[in-house]
Tab-separated table of C-alpha atoms and ligand atoms in Angstrom:
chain	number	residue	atom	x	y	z
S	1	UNK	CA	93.157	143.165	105.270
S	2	UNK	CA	95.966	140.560	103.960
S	3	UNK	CA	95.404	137.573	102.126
S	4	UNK	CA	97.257	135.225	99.895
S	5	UNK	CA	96.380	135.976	96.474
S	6	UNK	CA	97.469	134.126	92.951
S	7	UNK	CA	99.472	135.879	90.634
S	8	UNK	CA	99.583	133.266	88.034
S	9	UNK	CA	101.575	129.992	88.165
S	10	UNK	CA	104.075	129.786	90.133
S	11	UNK	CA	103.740	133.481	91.923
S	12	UNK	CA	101.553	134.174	95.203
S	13	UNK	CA	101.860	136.875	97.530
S	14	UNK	CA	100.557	137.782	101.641
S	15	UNK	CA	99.549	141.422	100.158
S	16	UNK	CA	97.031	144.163	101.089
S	17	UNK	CA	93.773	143.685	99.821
S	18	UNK	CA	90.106	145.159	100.349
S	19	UNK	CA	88.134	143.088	103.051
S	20	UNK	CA	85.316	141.439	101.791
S	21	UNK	CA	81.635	142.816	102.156
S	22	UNK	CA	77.766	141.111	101.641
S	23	UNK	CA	77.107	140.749	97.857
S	24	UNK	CA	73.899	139.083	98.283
S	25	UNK	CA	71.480	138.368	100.869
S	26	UNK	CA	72.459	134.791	102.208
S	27	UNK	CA	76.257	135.862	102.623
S	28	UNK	CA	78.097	136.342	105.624
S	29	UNK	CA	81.306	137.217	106.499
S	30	UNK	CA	83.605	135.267	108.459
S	31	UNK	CA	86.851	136.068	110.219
S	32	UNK	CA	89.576	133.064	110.007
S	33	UNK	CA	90.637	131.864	112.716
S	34	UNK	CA	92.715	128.770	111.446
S	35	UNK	CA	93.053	127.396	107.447
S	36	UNK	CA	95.214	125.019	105.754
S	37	UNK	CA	96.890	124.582	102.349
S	38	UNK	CA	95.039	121.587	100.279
S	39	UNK	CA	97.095	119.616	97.838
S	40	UNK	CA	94.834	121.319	95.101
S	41	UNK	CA	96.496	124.581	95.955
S	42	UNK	CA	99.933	123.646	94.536
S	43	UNK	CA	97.827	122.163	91.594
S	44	UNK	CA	96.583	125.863	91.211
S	45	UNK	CA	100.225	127.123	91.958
S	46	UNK	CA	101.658	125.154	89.358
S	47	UNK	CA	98.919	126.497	86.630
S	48	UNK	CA	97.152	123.296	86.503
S	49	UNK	CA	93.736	124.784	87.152
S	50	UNK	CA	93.484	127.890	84.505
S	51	UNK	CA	90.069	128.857	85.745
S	52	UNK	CA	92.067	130.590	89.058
S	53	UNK	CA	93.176	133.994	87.374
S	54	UNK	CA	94.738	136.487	88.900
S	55	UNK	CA	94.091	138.020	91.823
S	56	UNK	CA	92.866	135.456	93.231
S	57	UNK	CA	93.105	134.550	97.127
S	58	UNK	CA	93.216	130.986	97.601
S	59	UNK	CA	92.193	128.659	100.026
S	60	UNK	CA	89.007	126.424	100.732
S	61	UNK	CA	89.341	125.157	104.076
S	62	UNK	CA	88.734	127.732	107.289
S	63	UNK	CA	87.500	127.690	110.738
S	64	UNK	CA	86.283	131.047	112.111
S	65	UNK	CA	83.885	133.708	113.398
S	66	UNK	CA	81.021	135.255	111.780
S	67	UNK	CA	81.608	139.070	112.088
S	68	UNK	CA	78.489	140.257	109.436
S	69	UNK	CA	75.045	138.599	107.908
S	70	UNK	CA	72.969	139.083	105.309
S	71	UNK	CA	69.413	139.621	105.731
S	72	UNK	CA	68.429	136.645	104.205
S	73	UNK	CA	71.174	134.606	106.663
S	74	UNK	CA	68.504	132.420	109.025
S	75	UNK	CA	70.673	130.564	111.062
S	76	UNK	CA	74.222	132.461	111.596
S	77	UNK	CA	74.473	135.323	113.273
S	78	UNK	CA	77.411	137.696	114.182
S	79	UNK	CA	79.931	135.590	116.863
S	80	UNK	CA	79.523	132.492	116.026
S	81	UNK	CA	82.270	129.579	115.699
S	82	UNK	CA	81.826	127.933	111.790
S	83	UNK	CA	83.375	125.501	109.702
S	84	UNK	CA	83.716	126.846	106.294
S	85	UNK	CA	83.420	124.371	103.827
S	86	UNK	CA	85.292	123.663	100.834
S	87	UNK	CA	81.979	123.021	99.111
S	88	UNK	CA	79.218	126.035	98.933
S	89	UNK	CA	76.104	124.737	98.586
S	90	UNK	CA	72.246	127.074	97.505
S	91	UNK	CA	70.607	123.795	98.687
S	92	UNK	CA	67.571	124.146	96.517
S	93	UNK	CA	68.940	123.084	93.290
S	94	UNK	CA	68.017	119.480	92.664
S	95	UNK	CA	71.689	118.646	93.370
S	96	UNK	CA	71.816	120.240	96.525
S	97	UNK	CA	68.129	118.644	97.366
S	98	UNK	CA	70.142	115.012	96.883
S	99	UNK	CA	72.891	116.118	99.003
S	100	UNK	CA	75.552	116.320	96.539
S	101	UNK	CA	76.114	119.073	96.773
S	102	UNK	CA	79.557	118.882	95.143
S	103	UNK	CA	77.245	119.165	92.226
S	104	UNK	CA	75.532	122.351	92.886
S	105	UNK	CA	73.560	124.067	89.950
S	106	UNK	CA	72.766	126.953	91.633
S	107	UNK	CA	75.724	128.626	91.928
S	108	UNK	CA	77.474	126.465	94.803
S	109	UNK	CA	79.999	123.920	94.195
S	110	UNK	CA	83.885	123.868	94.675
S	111	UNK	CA	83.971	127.637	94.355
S	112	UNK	CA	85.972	128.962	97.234
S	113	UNK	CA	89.526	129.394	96.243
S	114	UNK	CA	88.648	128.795	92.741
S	115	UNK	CA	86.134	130.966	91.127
S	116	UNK	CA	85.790	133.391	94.274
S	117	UNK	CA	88.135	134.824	96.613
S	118	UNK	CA	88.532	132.347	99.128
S	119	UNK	CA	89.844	131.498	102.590
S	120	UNK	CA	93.079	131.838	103.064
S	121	UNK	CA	92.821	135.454	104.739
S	122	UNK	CA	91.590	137.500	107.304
S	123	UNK	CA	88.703	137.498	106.038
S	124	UNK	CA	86.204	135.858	103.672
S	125	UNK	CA	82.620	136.287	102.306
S	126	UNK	CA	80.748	132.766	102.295
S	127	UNK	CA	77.628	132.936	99.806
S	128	UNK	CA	74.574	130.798	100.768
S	129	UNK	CA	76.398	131.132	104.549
S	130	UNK	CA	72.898	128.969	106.110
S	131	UNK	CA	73.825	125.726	103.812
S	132	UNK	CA	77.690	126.093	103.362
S	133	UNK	CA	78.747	126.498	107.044
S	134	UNK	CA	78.616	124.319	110.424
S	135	UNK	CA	78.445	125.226	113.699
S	136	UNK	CA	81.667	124.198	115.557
S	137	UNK	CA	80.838	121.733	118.488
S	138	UNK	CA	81.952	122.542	121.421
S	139	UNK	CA	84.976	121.081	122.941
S	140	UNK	CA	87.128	120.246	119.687
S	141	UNK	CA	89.939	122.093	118.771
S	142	UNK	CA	89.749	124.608	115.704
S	143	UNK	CA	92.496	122.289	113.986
S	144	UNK	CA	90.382	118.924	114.239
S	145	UNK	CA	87.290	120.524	113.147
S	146	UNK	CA	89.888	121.962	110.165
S	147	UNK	CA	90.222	118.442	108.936
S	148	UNK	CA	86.296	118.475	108.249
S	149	UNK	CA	86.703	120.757	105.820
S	150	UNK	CA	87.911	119.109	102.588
S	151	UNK	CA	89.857	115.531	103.678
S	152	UNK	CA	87.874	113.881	106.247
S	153	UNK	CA	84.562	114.045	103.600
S	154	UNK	CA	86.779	113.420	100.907
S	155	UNK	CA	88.297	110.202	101.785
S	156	UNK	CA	85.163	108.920	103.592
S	157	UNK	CA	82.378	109.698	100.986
S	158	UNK	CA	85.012	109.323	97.517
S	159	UNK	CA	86.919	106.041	99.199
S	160	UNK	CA	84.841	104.366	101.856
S	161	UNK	CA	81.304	105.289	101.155
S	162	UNK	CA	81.673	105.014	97.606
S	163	UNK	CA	83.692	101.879	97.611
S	164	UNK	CA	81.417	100.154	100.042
S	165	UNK	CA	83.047	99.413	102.669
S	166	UNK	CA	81.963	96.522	104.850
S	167	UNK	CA	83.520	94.595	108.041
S	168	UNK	CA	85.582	92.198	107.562
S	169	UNK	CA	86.672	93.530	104.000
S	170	UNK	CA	90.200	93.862	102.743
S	171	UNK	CA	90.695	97.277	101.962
S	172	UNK	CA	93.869	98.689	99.159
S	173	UNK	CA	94.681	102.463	99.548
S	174	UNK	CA	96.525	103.763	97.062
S	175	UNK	CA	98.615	107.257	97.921
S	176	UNK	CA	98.726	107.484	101.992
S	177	UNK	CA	98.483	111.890	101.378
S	178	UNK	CA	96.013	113.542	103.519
S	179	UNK	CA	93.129	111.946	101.242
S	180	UNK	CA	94.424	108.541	101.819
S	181	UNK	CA	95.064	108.753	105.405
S	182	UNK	CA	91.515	110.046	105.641
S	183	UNK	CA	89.673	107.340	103.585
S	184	UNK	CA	91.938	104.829	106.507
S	185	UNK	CA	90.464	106.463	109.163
S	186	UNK	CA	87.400	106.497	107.619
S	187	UNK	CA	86.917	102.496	106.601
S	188	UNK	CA	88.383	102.043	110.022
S	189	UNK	CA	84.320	103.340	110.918
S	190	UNK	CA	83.379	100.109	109.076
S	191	UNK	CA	86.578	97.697	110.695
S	192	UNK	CA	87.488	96.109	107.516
S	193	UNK	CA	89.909	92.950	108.813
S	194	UNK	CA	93.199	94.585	106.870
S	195	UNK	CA	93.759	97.941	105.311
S	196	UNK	CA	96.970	97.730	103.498
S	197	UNK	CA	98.281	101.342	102.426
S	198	UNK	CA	100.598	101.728	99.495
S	199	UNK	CA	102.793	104.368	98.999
S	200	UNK	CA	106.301	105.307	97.544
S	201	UNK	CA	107.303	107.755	100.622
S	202	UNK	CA	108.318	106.552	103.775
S	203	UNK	CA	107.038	109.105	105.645
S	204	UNK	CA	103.966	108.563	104.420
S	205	UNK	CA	103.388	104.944	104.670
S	206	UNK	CA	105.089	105.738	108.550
S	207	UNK	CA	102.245	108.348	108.645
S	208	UNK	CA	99.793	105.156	107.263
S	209	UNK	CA	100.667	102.982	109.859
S	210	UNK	CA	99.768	105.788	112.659
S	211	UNK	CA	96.430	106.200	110.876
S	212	UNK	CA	95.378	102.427	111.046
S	213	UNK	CA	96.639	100.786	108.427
S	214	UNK	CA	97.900	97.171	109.112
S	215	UNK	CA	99.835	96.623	106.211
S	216	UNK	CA	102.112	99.243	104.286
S	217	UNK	CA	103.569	98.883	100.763
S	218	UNK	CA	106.069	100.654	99.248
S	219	UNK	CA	106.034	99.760	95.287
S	220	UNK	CA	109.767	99.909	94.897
S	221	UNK	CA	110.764	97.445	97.092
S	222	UNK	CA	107.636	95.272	97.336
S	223	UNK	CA	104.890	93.696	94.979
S	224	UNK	CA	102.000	95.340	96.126
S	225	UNK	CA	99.767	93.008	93.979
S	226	UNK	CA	101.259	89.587	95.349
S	227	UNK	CA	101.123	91.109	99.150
S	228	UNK	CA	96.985	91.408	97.984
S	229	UNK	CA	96.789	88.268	96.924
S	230	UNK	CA	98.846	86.131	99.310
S	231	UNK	CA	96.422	88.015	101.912
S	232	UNK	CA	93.215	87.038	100.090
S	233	UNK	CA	93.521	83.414	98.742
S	234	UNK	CA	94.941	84.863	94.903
S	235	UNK	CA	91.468	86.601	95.067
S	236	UNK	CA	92.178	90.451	95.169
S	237	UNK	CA	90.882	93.409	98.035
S	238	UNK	CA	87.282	93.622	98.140
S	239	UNK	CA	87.831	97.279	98.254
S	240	UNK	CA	90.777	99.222	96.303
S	241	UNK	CA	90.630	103.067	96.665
S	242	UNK	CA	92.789	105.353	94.511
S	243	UNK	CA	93.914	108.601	96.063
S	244	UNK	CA	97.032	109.817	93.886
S	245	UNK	CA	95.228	110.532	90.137
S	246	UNK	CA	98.089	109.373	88.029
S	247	UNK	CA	97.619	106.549	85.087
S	248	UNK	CA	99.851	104.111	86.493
S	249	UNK	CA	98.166	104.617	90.307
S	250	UNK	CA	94.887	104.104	88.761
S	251	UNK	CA	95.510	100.902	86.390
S	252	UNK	CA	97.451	99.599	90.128
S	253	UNK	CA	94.294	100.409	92.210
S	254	UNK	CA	92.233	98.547	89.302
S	255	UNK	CA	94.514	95.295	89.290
S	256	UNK	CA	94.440	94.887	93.000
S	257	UNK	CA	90.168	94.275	93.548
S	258	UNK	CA	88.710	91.214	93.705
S	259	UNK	CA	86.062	89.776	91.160
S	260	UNK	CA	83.122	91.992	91.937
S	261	UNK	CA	84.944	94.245	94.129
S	262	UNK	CA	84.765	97.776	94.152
S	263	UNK	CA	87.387	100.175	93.019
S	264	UNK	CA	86.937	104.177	93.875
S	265	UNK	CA	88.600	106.461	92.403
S	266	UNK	CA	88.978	109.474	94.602
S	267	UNK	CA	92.733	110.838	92.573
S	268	UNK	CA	92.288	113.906	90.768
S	269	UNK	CA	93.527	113.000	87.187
S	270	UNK	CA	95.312	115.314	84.777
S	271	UNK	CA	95.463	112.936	81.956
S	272	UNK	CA	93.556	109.590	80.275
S	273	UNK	CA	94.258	106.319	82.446
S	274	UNK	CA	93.928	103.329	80.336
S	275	UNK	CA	90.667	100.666	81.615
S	276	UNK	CA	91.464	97.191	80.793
S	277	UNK	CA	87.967	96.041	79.497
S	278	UNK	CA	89.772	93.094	78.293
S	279	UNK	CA	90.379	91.528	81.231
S	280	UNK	CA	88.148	93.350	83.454
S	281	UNK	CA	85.019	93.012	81.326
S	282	UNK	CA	84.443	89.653	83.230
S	283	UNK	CA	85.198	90.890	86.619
S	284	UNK	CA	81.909	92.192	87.240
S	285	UNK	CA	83.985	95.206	89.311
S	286	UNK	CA	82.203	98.662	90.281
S	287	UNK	CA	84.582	101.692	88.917
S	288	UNK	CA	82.920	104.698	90.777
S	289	UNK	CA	84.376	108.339	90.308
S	290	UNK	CA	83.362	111.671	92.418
S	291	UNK	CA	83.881	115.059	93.529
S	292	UNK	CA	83.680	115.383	97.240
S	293	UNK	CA	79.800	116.504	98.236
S	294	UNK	CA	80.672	117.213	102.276
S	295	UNK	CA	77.238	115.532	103.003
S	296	UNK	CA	78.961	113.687	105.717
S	297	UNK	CA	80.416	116.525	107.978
S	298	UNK	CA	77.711	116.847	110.043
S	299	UNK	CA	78.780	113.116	110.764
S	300	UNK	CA	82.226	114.203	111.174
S	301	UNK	CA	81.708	116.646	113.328
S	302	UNK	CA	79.212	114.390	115.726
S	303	UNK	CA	82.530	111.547	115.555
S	304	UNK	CA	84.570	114.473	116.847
S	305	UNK	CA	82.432	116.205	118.938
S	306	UNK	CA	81.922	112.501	120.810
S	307	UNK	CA	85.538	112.127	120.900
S	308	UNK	CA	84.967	108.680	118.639
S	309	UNK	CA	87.744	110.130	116.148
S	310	UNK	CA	90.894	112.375	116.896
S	311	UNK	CA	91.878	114.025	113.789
S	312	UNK	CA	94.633	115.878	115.469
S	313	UNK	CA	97.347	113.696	114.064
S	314	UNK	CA	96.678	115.663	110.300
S	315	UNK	CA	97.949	118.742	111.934
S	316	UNK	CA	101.918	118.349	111.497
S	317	UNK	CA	103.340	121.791	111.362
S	318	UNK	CA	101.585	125.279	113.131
S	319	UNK	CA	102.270	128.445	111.566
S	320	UNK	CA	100.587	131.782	112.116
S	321	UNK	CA	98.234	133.235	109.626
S	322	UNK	CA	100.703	135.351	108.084
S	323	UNK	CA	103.553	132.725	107.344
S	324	UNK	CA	101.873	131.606	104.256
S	325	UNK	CA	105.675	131.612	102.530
S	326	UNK	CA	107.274	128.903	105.371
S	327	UNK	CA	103.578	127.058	105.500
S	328	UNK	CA	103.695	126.729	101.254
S	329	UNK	CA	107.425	126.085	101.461
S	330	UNK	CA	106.861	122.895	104.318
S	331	UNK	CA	103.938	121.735	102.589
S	332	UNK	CA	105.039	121.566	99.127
S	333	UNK	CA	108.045	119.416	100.404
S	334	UNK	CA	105.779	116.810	102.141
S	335	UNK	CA	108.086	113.877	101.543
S	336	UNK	CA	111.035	115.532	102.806
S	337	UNK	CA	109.251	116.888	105.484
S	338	UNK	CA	106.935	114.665	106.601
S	339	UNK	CA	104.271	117.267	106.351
S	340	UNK	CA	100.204	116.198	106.449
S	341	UNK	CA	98.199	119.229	106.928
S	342	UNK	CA	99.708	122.461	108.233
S	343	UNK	CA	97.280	124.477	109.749
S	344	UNK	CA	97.760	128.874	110.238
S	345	UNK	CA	96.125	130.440	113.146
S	346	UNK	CA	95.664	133.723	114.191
S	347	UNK	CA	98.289	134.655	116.795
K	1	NAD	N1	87.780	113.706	94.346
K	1	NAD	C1	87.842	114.737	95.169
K	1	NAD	O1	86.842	115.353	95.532
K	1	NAD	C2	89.168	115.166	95.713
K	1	NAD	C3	89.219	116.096	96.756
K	1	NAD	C4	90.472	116.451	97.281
K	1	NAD	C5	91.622	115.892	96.736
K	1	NAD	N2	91.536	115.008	95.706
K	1	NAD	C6	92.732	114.370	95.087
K	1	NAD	O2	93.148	113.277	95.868
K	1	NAD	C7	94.510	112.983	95.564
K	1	NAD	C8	95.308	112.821	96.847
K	1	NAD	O3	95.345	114.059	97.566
K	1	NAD	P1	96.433	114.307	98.704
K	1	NAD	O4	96.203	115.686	99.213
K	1	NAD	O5	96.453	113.177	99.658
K	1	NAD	O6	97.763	114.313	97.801
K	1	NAD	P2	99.291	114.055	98.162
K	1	NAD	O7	100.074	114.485	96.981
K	1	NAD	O8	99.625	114.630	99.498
K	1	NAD	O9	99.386	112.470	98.321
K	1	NAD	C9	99.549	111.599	97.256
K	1	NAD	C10	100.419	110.446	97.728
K	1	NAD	O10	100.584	109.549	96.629
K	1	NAD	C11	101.886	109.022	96.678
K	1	NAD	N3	102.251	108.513	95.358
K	1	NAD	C12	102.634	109.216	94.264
K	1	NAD	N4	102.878	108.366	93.245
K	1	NAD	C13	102.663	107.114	93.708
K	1	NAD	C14	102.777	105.823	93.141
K	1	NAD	N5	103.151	105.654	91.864
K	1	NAD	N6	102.471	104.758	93.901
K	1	NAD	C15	102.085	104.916	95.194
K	1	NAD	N7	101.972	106.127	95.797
K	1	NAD	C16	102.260	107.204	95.060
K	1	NAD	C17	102.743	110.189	97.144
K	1	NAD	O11	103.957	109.751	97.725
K	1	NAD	C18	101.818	110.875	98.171
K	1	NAD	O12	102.056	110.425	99.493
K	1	NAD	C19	94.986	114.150	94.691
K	1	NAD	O13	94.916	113.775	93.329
K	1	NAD	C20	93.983	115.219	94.999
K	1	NAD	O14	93.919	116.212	93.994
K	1	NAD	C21	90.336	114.633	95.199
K	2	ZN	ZN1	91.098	120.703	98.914
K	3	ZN	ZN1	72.730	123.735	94.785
């Protein structure tokens, strides 16, 4: 088969490689129909995550069809339409038993992509297949159900659920990327009176604006903490959500809650931000952190399925599954291009 496999930063290739066959019991093997490039690919691209060797094939996000099962596979069987998820999950280690399953000590975890082959290729073997796939519901595109894959969960249970989200609060999202746009759409669930998006691209805080937000910021021409506080009587958003992972994005997303507010961090940071204990120590602010645990895509999927969400506005550029070059190229110019998700389908 062909699949896009790592050859160490900077170098990938659409090559021939063996197709992928049952290790253990509780795999399957499932034939992708549609995946996507994640923002955490060009993090692996660049060399930032030097446990992807390689060799590789990357990708963690894929809608398909189950061609093979294990015998230890309960509730898949061969033809059926699944969401593979960017988090595997044994779902008997006490992690998994809590739902985070982000967390996994049994193997699971953010492993697709990462520290096994993964899903951007014909084919790809899921382990623990019963606990890390979903059925697709009828009646929703492959490319929605896509979006439930990494930055739907992401955004909701990092941003919203984390940060609390309650109506009538004043929500602060900082970075309006896929994660962003998601954690809008998902503390629009929860109508919050203003979400105000900040971001330096325009396309992006255009893209913002489509996704709900009511206000958009864009740091080089504006204040973005005085636009907070005129908003909230000099008080500060009751809810400020970081989704860049930068220093400077984080101490911003910090500044801008409220006394007791709640600031969640959702960025992926490659370096120390600085907290200001000595003015926040008095704040009484919650600071929460987390890796994505996809406990809410069966929720997702039910918002979908009920046509209470449309997540085909992600979906900015179609390519077919063996464009990966022109998909990487679009992508990794998102500013420029006003690129969100691009999504590769078989032909
Ligand atoms: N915690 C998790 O489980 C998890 C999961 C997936 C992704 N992530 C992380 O979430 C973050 C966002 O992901 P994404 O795919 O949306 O990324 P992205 O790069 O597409 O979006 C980031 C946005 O931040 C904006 N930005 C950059 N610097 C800024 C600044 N100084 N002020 C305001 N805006 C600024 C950019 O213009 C861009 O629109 C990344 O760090 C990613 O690795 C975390
Ligand atoms: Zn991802
Ligand atoms: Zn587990």
């Amino acid at each position: 088969m062909k699949a896009l496999v790592y050859h160490g930063p900077g170098k990938k290739a659409w090559e021939d490689v063996p197709e992928p066959e049952i290790t253990v019991d509780t795999d399957a093997i499932v034939r992708v129909e549609a995946t996507t490039i994640c923002g955490t690919d060009l993090h692996i691209l660049k060399g930032d995550v030097p446990e992807v060797t390689d060799g590789r094939i990357l990708g963690h996000e894929a809608v398909g069809t189950v061609t093979q099962v294990g015998s230890g596979v309960k509730n898949l069987k061969v033809g059926d339409r699944v969401l593979v998820s960017c988090i595997t999950a044994c779902g008997a280690c006490r992690f998994c038993r809590e739902g985070r399953y982000g967390q996994c000590l049994g193997g699971g975890g953010w492993i697709l992509g990462h520290n096994i082959d993964g899903t951007q290729a014909e084919y790809v073997r899921v382990p623990f297949a019963d606990t890390s796939t979903y059925p697709v519901p009828a009646g929703v595109t492959d490319e929605q159900v896509l979006m439930v894959a990494d930055i739907l969960p992401t955004g909701y249970e990092v941003g919203v659920l984390n940060g609390h989200v309650a109506p009538g609060d004043v929500v602060t999202v900082v970075g309006a990327g896929p994660i962003g746009l998601s954690a809008i759409m998902g503390a629009r669930l929860y109508s919050p009176s203003h979400i105000i998006a900040i971001d330096l691209a325009a396309s992006r805080l255009e893209a913002a604006k489509r996704f709900g937000a009511d206000i958009v910021v864009n740091p080089t021409h504006e204040n973005a903490l005085e636009v907070v506080l005129a908003l909230t009587d000099g008080l500060g958003a009751d809810v400020s959500i970081e989704a860049v992972g930068t220093p400077a994005t984080f101490e911003l997303a910090v500044s801008l809650a409220r006394a007791a507010g709640h600031i969640a961090n959702i960025g992926v940071h490659g370096e120390p931000a600085t907290l200001h204990l000595e003015t926040l120590w008095t704040k009484d602010v919650t600071i929460t952190t987390g890796l994505v645990d996809t406990s809410s895509t069966p929720t997702f999927l039910k918002l979908l399925a009920g046509h209470q969400l449309d997540a085909s506005a992600f979906a900015t550029h179609h390519f077919e599954l063996d464009e990966f070059d022109r998909a990487y190229d679009v992508f990794s110019r998102a500013a420029e291009t006003g690129a969100l998700k691009v999504v590769l389908q078989r032909a």
